[in-house]
Structures are given as C-alpha cells and as structure tokens.
Short mmCIF file of C-alpha atoms and ligand atoms in Angstrom, two decimals:
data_model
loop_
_atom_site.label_atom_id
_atom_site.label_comp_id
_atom_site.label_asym_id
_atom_site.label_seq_id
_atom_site.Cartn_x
_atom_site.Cartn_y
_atom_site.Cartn_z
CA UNK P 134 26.36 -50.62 -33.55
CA UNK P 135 25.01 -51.96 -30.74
CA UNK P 136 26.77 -49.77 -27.99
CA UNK P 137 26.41 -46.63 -30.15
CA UNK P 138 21.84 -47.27 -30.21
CA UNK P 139 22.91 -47.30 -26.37
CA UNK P 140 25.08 -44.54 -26.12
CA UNK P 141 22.72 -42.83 -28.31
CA UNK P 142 19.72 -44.04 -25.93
CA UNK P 143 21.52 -42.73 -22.99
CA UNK P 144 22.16 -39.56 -24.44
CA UNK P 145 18.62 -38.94 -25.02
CA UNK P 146 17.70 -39.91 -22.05
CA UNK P 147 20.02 -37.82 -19.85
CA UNK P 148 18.89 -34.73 -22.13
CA UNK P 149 15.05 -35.84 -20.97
CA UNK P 150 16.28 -35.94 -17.78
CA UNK P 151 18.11 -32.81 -17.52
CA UNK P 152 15.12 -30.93 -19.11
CA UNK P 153 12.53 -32.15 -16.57
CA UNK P 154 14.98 -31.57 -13.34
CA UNK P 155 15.42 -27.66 -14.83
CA UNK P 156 11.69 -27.85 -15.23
CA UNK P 157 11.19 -29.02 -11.69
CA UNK P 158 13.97 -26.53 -10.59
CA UNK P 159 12.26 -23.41 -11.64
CA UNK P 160 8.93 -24.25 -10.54
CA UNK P 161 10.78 -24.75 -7.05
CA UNK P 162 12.35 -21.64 -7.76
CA UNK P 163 8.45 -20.16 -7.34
CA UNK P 164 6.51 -19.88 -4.70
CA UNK P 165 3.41 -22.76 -4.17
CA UNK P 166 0.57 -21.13 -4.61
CA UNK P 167 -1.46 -22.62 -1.57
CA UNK P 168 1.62 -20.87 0.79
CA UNK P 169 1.10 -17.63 2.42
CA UNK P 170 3.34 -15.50 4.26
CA UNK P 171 3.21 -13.35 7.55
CA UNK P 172 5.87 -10.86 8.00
CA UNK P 173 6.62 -7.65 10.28
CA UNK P 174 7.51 -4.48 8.86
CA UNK P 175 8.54 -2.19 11.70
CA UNK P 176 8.79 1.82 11.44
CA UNK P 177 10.11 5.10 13.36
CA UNK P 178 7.32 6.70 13.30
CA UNK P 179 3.82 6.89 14.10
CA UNK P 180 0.41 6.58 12.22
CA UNK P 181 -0.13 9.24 10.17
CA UNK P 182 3.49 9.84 9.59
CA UNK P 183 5.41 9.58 6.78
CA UNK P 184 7.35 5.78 7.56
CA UNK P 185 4.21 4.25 8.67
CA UNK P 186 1.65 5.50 5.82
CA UNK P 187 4.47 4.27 3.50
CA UNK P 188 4.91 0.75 5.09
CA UNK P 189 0.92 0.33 5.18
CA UNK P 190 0.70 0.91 1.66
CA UNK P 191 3.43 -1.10 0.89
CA UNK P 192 2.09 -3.80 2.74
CA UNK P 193 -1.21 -3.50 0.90
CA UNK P 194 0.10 -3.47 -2.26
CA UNK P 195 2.30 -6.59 -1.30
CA UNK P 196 -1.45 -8.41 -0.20
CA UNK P 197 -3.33 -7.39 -3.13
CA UNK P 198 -0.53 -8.56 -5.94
CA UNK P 199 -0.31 -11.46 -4.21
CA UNK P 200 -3.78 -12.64 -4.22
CA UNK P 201 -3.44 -12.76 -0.48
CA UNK P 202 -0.58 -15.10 0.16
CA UNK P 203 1.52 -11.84 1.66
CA UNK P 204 0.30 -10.60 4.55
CA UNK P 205 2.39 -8.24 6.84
CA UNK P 206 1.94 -6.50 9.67
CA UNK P 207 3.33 -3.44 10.31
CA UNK P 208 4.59 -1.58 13.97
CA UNK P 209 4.33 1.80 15.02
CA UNK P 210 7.58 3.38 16.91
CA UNK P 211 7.73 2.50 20.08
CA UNK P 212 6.16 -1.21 20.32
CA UNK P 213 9.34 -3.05 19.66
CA UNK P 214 11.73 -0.40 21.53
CA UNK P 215 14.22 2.21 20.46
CA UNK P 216 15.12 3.06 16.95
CA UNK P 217 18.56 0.96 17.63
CA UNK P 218 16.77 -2.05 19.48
CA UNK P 219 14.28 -2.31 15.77
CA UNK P 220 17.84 -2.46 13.81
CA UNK P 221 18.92 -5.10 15.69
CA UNK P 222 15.85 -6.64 15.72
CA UNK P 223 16.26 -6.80 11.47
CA UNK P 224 19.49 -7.97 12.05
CA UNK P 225 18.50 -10.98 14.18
CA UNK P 226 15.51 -11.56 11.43
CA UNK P 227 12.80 -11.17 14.46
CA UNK P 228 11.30 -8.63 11.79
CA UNK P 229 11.78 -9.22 8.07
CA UNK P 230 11.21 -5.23 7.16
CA UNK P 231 12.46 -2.01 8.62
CA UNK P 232 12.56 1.44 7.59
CA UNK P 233 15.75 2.63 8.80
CA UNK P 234 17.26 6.32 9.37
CA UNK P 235 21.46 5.82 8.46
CA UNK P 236 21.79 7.96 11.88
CA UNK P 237 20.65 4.76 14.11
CA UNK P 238 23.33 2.66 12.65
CA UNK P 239 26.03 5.46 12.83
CA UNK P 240 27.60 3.25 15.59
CA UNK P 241 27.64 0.08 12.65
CA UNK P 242 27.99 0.80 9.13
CA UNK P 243 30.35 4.24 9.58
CA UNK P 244 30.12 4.80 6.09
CA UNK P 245 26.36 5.05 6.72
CA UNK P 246 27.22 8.24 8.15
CA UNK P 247 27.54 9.74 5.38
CA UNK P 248 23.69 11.17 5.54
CA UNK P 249 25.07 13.23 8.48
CA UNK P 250 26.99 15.80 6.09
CA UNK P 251 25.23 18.75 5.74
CA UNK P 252 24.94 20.94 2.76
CA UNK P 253 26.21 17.50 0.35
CA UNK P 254 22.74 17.32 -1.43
CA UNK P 255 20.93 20.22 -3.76
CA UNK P 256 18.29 22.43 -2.48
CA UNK P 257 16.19 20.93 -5.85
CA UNK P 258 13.89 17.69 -3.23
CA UNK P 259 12.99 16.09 -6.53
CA UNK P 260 16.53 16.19 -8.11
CA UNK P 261 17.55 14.85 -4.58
CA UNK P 262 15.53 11.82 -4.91
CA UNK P 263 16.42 11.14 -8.09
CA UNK P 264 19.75 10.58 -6.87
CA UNK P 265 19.02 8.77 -4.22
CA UNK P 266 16.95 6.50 -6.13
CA UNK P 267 19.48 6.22 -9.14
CA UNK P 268 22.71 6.66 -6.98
CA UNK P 269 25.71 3.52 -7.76
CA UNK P 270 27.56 4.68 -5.06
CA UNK P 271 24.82 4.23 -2.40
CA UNK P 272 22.71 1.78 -4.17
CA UNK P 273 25.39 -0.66 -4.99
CA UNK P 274 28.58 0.63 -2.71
CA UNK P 275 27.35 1.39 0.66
CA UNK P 276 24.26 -1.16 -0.18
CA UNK P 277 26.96 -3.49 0.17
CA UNK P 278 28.34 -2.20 3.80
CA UNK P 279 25.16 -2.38 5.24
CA UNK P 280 24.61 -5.83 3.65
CA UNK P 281 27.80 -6.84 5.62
CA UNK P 282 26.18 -5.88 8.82
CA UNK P 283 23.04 -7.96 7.91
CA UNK P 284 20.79 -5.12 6.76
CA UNK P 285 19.81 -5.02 2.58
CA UNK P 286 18.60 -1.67 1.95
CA UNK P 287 16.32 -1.89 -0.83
CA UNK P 288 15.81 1.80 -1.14
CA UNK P 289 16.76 5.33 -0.05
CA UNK P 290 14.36 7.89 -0.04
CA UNK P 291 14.28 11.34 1.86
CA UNK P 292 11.05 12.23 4.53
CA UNK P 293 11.83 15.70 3.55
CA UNK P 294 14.62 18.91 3.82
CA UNK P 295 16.04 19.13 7.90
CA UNK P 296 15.22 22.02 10.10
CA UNK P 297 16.26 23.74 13.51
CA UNK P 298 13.85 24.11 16.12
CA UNK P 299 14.92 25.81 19.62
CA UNK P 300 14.20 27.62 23.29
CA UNK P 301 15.79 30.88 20.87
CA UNK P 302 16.51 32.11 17.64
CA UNK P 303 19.17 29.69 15.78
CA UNK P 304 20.48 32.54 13.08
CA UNK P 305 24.08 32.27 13.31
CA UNK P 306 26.68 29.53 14.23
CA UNK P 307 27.49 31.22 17.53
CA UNK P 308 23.59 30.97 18.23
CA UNK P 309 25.19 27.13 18.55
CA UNK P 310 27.79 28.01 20.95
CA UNK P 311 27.39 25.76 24.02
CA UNK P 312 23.81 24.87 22.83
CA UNK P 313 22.37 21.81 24.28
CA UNK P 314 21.52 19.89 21.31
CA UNK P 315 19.46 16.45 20.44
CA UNK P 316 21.15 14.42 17.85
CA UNK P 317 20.18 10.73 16.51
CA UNK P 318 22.94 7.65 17.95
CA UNK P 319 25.50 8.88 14.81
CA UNK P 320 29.03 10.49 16.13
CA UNK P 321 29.25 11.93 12.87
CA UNK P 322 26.10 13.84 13.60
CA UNK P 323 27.07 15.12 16.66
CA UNK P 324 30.69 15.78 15.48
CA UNK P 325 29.18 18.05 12.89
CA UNK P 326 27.10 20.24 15.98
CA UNK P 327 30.17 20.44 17.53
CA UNK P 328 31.83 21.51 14.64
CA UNK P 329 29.01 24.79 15.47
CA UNK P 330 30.12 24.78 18.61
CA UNK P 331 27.21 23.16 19.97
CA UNK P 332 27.11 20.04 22.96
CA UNK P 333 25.16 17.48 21.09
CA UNK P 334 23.61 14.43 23.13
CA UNK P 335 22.31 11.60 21.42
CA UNK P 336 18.84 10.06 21.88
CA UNK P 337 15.90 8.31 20.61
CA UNK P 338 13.06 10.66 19.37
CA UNK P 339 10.72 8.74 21.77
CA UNK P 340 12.34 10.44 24.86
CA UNK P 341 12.72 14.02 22.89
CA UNK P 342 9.36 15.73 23.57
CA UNK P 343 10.10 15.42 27.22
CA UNK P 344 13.91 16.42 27.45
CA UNK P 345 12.80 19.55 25.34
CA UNK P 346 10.30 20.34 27.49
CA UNK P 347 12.69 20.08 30.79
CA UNK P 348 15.34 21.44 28.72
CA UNK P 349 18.06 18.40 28.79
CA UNK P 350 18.32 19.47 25.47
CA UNK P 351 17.43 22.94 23.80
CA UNK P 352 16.71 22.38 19.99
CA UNK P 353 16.89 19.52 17.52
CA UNK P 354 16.41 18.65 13.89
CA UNK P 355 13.78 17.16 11.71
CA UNK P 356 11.55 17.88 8.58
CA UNK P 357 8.46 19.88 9.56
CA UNK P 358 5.89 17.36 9.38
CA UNK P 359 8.09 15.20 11.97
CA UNK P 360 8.06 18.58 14.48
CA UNK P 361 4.60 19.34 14.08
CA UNK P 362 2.94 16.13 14.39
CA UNK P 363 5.56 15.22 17.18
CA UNK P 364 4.29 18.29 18.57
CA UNK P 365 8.35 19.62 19.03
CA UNK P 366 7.00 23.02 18.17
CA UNK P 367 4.95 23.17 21.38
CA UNK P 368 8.19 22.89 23.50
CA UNK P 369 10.22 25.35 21.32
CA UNK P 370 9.52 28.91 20.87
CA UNK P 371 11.53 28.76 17.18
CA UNK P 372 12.31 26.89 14.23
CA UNK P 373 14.48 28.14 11.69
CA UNK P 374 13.92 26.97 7.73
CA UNK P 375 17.74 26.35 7.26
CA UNK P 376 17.51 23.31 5.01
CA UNK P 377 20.56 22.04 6.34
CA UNK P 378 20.37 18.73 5.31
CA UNK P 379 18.17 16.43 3.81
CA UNK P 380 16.14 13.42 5.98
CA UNK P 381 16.78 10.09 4.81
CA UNK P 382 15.55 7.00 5.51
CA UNK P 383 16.24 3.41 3.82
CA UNK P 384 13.69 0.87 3.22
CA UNK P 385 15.29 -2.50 4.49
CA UNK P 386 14.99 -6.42 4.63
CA UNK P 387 16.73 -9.05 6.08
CA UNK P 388 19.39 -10.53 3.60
CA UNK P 389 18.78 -14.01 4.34
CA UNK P 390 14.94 -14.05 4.48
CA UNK P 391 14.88 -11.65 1.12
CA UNK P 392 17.30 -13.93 -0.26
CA UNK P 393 15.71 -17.54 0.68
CA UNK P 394 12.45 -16.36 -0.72
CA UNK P 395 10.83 -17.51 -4.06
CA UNK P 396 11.69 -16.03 -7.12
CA UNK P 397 8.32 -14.89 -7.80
CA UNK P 398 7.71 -13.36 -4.37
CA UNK P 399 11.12 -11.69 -4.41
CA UNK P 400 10.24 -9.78 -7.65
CA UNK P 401 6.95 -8.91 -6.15
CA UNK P 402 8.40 -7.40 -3.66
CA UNK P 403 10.88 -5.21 -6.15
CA UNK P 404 8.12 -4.38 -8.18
CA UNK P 405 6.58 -2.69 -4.93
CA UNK P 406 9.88 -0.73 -3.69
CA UNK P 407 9.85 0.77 -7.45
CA UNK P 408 6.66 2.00 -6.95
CA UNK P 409 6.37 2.87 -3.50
CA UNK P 410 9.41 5.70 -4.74
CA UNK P 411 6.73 8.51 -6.46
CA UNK P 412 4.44 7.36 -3.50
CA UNK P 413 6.66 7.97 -0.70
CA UNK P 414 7.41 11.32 -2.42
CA UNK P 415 4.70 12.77 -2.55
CA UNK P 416 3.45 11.66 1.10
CA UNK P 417 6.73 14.13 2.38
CA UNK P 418 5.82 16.72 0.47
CA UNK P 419 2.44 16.85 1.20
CA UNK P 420 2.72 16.84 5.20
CA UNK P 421 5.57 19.47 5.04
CA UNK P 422 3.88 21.56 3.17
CA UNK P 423 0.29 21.39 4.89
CA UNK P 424 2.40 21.24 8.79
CA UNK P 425 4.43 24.23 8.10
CA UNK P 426 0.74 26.38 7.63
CA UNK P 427 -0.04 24.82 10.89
CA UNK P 428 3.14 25.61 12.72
CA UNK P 429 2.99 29.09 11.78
CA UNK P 430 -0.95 29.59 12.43
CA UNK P 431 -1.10 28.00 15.69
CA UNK P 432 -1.55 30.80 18.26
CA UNK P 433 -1.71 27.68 21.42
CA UNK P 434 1.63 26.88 21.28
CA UNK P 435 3.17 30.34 19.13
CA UNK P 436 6.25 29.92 17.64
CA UNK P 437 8.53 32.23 16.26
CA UNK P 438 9.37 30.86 11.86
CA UNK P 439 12.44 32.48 10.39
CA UNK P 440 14.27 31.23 7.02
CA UNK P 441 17.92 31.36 6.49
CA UNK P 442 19.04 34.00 3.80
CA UNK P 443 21.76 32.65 1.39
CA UNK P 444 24.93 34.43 2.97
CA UNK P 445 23.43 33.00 6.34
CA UNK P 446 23.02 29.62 5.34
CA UNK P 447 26.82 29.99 3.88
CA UNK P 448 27.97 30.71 7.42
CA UNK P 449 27.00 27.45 8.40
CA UNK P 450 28.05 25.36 5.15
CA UNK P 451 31.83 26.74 5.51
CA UNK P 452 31.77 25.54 8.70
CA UNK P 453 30.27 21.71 7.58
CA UNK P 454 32.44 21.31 4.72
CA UNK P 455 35.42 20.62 6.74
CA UNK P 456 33.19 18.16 8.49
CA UNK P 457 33.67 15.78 4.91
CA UNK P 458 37.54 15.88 5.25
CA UNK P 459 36.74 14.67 9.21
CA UNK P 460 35.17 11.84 8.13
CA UNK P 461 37.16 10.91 5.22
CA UNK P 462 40.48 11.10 7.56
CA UNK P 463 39.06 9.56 11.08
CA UNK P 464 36.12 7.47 10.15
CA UNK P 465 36.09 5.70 6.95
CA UNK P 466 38.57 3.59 5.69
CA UNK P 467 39.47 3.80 2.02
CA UNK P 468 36.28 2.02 0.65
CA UNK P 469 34.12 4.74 2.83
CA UNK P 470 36.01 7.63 0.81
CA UNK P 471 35.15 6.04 -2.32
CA UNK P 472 31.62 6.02 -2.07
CA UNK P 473 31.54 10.04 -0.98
CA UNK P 474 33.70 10.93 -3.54
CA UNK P 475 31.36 8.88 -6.09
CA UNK P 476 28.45 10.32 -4.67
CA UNK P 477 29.76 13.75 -4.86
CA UNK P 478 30.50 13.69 -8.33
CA UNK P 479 26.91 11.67 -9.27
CA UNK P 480 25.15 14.75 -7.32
CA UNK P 481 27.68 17.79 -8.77
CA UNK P 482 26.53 15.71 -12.92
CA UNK P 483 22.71 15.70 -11.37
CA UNK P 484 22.90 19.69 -11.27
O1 LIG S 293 14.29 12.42 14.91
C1 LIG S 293 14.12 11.23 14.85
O2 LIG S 293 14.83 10.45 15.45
C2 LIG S 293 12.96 10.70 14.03
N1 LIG S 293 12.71 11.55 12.90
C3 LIG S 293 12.04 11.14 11.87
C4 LIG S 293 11.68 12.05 10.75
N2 LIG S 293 11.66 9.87 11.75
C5 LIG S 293 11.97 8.85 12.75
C6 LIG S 293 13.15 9.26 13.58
O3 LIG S 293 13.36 8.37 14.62
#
C-alpha cells in the first residue's frame, strides 16, 4: 500500500512536471517580448524599382505587426557589390534577406536554371503567378536544392514578361546571328542565345548601361520597367515586345537564421510573404505598364517599339524548345528533370 501512495505520488508528480516543462517549452518556443531584432534585406535593384519597393514594404509590414521588435534595413543594388557577391553574402548569413534572380545562382543550384527556358510559362502574367505561387515542384522540389546551397526561398514571384532591346531591329533569329549579347551569370541563359546564334557575355546589370553604350554588348533582356528606369532604352535604338520569357525573382532567407528564430516571429514573417504576393503583383504591372508609355513617347532618347506577331514569336520558340532537352541531358541530374517535368505538367493543368 505503501509503495503504491508513492508510486502513485510520483506519477503525479512527473505528470506536473512534464506539464510545466511543455509549458516552459513553448513559451521558449516564442519570442520575449522586450527583444527586438535588426536584420538586412538586400535587393537588385534600385529605389523605385520593383525589388526594393517590395522589400520596403515588407519590412514595414514586418515593424508594424511586430509592435516594433522587427526592424530591418533594407540595401539598394550596388552597396554590398554584385548580384553574385549579395548571394553569397545570404549564404554566409552577413544578410538575413535577399531577393534573388535564379540567373545569379546559375553557377550553384543548376536546377535553378530552369527560369532560363524560354517560352515554358503562359502568356496569361496572372495565371503565371499563380503557378509560381502554388507550384510543388518549385516550392517544395527545387526549394529544397537551393536550401542545400544555404539559400530558403520563401517565394517566387515574376517582376514582369522579358523583352529585347538592341543597336537594331531583333525580328528574326538570324537578327541574333553573331549578336553581342548581355546575359545574367547563368550558362543556361547564355546557352539558350547561342542556341539563336547569338555570342552572349555574362555580367552584372550594374556594368550594363555602360557596355551598351560602348557597345561590348549590343542588346539585352529585361521587363520594361527595368529598361526604362535603368535608362537601357537611351543606349538602344529598339526594343522588341517578344515576351520571351518571364522575369523571376525569389524572395529568400538564410536557413539557419529563419530556422533558429521564434515560433511567433517565424510565422510573422510567413504571414508577410503571403501577403506581399498580390502586392508585389501589382507593383510589376503597374511600372510596365506606365514605362512602356514612356519608352514609346520619349522623343530625347527615340526608340524604335515593335511586337512579335505569333508565327514570329514561333520562330524563336522552335528554336528554345530544344534548349529543355539540353538541359535535361547536360545539366541536371535526374532530380533536376523531375522538377521540369513536374512543372511542365502543373503549368500545361493551369491552362
Ligand atoms: O538584368 C538584371 O540583371 C537585373 N534585372 C532586374 C529586373 N532586376 C535585377 C537584375 O539584376
């Protein structure tokens, strides 16, 4: 009798104890209230641009949910060196937040190149960023591939439909032939110029204003607001509408900072990717639309607007199609062909 009271009082007591540890375990799990936080969020681009105004607000929201315990500060391109150099930076954890473009780690998550394919999305930008935002096969599989190089991409979301500027008209795929052209650091993205016929040559944006102007390169590709507010179109004399591809860029963390945070702040954070998606949206849209009016009305810097008909756009796609079975065969491995293949089949059920 004796040793089963004891047993019994043991019992109880290991229940009590149990209960307050997983009491004091999930309060750890939160953050303390008096803490506050001070984080980088580094960008491509520029004030006024489409990364930056998305980071600010995203950092604003992040200060006012959290009563003020999250504060972040967020860089311009530029400040904290190449598009590469702010990759590795997130790598190392010197910045906790990056917006990414896949074609600055072309040279370390291959299957990141994937973004270089053209013609693989719909011409439909809100159907496209549904998928990106609902995608398994980029949200979960190549998630997963970057995470192995250090990089958590938290979202993908496009900056808007790709276009050619040049020092001539760029109608036809031989208008590519021997054509000098700027790439980002992706082989995949120059392999598919030379697949044109074109000599691609890979370099940060920050030095492309320059080696347009002096012609080391002859054309490039971006969305509209990127050319206009980069001022591109004042170096080139045309820009074709060929919607060739969409622009996309990831919103990132650091793994081990996103995952040593509190609970509470961690979900805060989610919250704000979710709703930073419609947001970031509608910022593209809005600058492409208003910087295409002011590409074609400026009479400074003239320059000559034409879109791709159908059949021409074809003549390029026939010629980037084969570009998939090139990266299936000589860059991926198995795990890389997955993920196309899944992604093909989530955007062919989107249509
Ligand atoms: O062309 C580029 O490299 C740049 N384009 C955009 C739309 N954002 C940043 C990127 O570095």
């Amino acid at each position: 009798m004796f040793f089963k009271e004891k047993k019994l009082m043991l019992l109880t007591l290991a229940i009590m104890m149990s209960v307050i540890l997983a009491a004091c375990g999930s309060e750890e799990a939160d953050s303390d209230a008096e803490e506050t936080y001070n984080w980088k969020f580094v960008t491509e681009e520029m004030e006024g641009q489409v990364q930056y105004e998305y980071a600010k607000e995203f950092a604003d929201r992040l200060h006012e949910k959290s009563d003020g315990q999250i504060n972040i500060e967020v860089y311009e391109f530029g400040g904290l060196g190449s598009e590469v150099n702010q990759v590795e930076q997130l790598q190392s954890g010197i910045v906790e937040f990056a917006i990414v473009s896949p074609g600055f780690t072309g040279t370390m998550v291959d299957e990141g190149q994937l973004f270089a394919l053209q013609f693989l999305f719909t011409d439909d930008m809100e159907l496209n960023q549904q998928i990106l935002d609902t995608s398994e096969a980029l949200n979960v599989n190549l998630a997963e591939k970057y995470e192995e190089h250090d990089i958590k991409p938290l979202a993908f979301w496009t900056e808007g439909a790709m276009q050619w500027t040049g020092n001539k008209e760029l109608r036809t795929p031989e208008d590519f032939n021997g054509f000098k052209m700027r790439t980002q650091e992706s082989p995949l993205i120059m392999h598919s110029y030379e697949a044109y016929g074109a000599n691609p040559t890979a370099m940060s944006w920050g030095e492309l204003h320059t080696s347009l102007d002096n012609g080391v390169v002859e054309g490039q590709e971006n969305p509209i607001f990127f050319i206009e507010d980069a001022s591109f179109h004042e170096v080139q004399s045309n820009m074709t509408i060929s919607r060739h591809n969409i622009y996309v860029a990831m919103t990132t963390v650091n793994p081990d900072f996103y995952n040593g945070l509190p609970e509470d702040i961690r979900a805060m954070i989610d919250e704000t990717v979710e709703e930073m998606r419609p947001v970031g949206f509608e910022l593209q849209k809005k600058l492409n639309e208003e910087l295409l009016d002011s590409i074609v009305d400026n009479e400074t810097y003239p320059t000559e607007v034409i879109e791709l008909s159908e059949a021409e756009r074809d003549a390029f796609r026939e010629l980037a199609i084969p570009v998939r079975e090139y990266f299936v065969n000589e860059v991926v491995g198995e795990d890389g062909k997955m993920i196309l293949e899944m992604l093909q089949v989530e955007i062919e059920e989107a249509q």
